[in-house]
Coordinates of C-alpha atoms and ligand atoms in Angstrom, one line a residue:
X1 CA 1.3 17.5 -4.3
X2 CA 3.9 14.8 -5.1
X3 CA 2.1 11.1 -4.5
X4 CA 4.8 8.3 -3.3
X5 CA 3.1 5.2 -4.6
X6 CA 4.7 2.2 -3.0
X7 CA 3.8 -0.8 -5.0
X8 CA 4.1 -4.4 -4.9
X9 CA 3.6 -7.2 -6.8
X10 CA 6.3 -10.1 -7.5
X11 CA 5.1 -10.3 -11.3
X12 CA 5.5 -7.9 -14.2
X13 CA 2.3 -10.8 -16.3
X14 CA -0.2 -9.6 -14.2
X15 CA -3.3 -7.2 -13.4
X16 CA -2.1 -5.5 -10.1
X17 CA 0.7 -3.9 -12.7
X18 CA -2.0 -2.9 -15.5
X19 CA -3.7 -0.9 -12.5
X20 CA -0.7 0.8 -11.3
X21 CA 0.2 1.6 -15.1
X22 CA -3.6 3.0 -15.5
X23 CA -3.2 5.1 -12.2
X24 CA -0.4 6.5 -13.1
X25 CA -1.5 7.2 -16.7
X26 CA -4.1 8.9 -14.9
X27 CA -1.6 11.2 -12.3
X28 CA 0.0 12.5 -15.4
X29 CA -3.4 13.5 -16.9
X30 CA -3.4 16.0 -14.2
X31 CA -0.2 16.9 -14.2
X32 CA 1.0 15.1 -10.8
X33 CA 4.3 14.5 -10.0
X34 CA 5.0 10.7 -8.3
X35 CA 7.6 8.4 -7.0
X36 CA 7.5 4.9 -6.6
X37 CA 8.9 2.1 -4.6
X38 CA 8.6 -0.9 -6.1
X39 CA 8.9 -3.7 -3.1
X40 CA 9.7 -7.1 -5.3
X41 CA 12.0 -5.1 -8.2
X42 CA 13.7 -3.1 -5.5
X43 CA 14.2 -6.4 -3.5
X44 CA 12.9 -4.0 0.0
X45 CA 14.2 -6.3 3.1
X46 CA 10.6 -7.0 4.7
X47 CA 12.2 -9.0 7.5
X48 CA 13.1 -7.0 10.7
X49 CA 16.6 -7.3 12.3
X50 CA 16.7 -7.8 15.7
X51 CA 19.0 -4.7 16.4
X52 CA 15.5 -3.1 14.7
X53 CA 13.3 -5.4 16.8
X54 CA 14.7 -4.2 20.1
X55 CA 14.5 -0.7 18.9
X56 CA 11.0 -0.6 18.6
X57 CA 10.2 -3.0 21.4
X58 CA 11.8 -0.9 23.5
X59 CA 11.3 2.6 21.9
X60 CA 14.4 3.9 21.3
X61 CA 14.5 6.6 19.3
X62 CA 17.9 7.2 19.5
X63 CA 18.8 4.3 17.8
X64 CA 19.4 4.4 14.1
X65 CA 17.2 3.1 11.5
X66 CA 19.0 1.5 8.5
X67 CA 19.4 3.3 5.3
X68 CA 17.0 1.5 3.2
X69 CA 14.3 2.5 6.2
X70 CA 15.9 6.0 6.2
X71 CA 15.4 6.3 2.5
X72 CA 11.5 5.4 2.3
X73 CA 10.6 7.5 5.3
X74 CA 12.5 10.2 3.2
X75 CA 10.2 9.5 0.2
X76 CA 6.8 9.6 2.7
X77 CA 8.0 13.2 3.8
X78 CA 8.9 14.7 0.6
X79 CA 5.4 13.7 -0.8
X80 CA 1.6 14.7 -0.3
X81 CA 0.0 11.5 -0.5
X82 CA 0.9 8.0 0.0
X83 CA -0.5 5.5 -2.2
X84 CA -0.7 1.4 -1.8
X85 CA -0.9 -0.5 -5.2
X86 CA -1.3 -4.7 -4.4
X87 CA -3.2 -7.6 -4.5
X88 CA -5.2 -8.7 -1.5
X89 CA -3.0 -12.0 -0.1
X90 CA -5.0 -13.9 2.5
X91 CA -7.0 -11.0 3.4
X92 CA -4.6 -8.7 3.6
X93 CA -1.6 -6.9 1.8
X94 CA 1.4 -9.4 0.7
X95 CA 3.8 -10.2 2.7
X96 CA 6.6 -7.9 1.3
X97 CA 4.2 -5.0 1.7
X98 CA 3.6 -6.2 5.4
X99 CA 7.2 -6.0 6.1
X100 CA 7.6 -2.5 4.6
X101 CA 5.1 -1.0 7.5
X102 CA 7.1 -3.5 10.2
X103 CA 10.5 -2.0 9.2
X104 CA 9.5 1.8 8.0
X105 CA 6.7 2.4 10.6
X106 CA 9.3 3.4 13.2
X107 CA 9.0 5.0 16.6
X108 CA 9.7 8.0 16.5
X109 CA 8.8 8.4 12.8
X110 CA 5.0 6.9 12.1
X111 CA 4.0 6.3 15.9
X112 CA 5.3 7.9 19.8
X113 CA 5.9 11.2 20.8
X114 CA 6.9 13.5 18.3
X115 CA 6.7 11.8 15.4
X116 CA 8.7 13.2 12.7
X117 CA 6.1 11.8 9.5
X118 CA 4.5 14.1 8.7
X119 CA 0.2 14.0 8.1
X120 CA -0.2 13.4 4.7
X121 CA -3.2 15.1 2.8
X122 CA -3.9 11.7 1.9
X123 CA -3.7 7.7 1.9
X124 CA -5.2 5.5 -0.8
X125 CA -5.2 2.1 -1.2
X126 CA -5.8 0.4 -4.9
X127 CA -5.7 -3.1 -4.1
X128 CA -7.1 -6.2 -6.1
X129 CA -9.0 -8.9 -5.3
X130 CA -9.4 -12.2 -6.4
X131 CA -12.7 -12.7 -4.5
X132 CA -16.1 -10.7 -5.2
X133 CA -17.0 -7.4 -3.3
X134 CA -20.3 -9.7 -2.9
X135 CA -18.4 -12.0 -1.2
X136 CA -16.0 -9.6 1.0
X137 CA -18.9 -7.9 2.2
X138 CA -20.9 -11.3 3.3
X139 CA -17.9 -13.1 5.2
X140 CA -16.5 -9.5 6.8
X141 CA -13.9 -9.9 5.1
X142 CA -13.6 -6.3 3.3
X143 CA -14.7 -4.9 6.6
X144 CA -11.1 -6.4 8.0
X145 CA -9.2 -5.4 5.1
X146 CA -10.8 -1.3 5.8
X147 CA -9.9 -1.1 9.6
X148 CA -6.7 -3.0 9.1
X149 CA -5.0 -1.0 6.2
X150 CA -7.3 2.0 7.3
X151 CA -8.1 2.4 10.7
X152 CA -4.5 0.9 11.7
X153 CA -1.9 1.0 9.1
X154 CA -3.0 5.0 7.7
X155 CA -4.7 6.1 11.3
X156 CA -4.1 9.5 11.4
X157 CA -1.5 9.5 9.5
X158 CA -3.8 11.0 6.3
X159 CA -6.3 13.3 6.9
X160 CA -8.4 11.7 3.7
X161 CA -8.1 7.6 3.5
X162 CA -9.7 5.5 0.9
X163 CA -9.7 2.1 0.1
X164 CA -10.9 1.3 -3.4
X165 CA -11.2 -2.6 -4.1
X166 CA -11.0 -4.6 -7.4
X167 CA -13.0 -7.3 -7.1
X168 CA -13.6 -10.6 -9.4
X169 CA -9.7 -10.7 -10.5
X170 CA -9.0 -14.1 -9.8
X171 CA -7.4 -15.6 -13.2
X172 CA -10.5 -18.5 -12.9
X173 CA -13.1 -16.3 -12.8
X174 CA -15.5 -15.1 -16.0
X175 CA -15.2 -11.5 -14.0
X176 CA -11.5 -11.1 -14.4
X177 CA -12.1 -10.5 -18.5
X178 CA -15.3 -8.7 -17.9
X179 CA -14.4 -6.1 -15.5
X180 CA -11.0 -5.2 -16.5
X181 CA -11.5 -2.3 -18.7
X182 CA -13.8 -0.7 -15.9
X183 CA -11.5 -1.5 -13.5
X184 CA -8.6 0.1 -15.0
X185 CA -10.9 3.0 -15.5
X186 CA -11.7 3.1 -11.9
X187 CA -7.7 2.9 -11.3
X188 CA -7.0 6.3 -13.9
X189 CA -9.9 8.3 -12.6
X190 CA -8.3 7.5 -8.9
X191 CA -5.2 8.9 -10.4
X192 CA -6.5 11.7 -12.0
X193 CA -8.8 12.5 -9.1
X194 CA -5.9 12.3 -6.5
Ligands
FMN1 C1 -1.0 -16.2 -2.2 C2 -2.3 -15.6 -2.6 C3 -3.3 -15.3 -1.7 C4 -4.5 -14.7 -2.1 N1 -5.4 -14.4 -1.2 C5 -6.6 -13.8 -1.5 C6 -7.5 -13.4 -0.6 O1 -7.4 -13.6 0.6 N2 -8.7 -12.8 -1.0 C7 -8.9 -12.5 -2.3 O2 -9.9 -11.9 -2.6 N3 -8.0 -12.8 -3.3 C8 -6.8 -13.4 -2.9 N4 -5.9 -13.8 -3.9 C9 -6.1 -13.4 -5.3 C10 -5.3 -12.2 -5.6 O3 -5.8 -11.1 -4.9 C11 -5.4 -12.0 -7.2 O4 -4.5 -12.9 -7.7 C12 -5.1 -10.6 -7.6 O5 -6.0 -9.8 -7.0 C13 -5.4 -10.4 -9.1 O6 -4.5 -10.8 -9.9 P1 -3.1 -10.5 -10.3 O7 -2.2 -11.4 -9.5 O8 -3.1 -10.8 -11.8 O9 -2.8 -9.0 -10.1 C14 -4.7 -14.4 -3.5 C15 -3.7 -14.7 -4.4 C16 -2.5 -15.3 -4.0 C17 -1.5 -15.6 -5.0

């Protein structure tokens, strides 16, 4: 089972890429085969046109999609499982990682009648946090973060969804030191689990 990780993070100096280097150190222990997109490097257009706004305002499937669109729904359906790799920005994924599900979640293709994605065996989603789970858990705000990226964004779209959260990575915190080595353990075991 091929896993499409689509990744993104705007800097190379940071933790977010030490997990998705430890999660793929850990896909290769088991022999996986992967693809990635990375959003930032790759420059992935997160605004939508509005030839693509009307599109899916008015679900026409008949319409094209662009090529860049075209080439990451491509990646989803020659792959088994789709993996997000990012930081948590303002409770939820960055901005560029936003704009990837406005612009490749099309109709016709992720939601409508006869959708042409097809159900993955699974969705995962490796994201860090700058916050405490303590914290997420007390305000809601992990609770939002699950149903969003979860219950919305994956749906049925996996049969198996996860969300595994890195907690205490803000660059003030003591925790960001201390729980590094475990978390990139968690991230290779995710990998070599998948
Ligand atoms: C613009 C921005 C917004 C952020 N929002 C949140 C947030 O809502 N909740 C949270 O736990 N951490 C938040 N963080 C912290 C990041 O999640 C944290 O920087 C990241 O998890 C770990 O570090 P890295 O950037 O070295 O990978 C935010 C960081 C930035 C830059």
């Amino acid at each position: 089972m091929q896993a499409f990780i689509v990744y993104a993070h705007p800097s190379e100096n940071s933790f977010t890429r030490q997990i998705r280097d430890s999660f793929i150190m850990g896909l290769e222990s088991s022999g996986r085969r992967y693809i990635v997109s990375d959003l930032y490097k790759m420059q992935f257009k997160t605004d939508m046109s509005e030839a693509e706004y009307l599109r899916e305002a008015c679900y026409r499937r008949d319409a094209p999609v662009p090529d860049d669109v075209a080439a990451e729904q491509a990646k989803i359906n020659s792959s088994g499982a789709i993996v997000f790799i990012y930081p948590v920005f303002w409770s939820d994924v960055p901005a560029k990682l936003a704009g990837w599900f406005d612009r490749v979640w099309t109709y016709g293709f992720a939601y409508g009648e006869n959708r042409t994605m097809k159900q993955l065996e699974k969705g995962l989603c490796l994201c860090s946090a700058g916050n405490t789970m303590e914290y997420l858990h007390k305000t809601g705000l992990l609770e939002s973060m699950q149903r969003v990226m979860l219950k919305d964004r994956l749906f049925d779209r996996a049969k198996v969804k996860e969300m595994i959260v890195l907690d205490g990575t803000s660059r003030e915190l003591e925790s960001r030191k201390a729980n590094w080595d475990s978390h990139l353990r968690r991230a290779f075991e995710a990998g070599a689990a998948l």
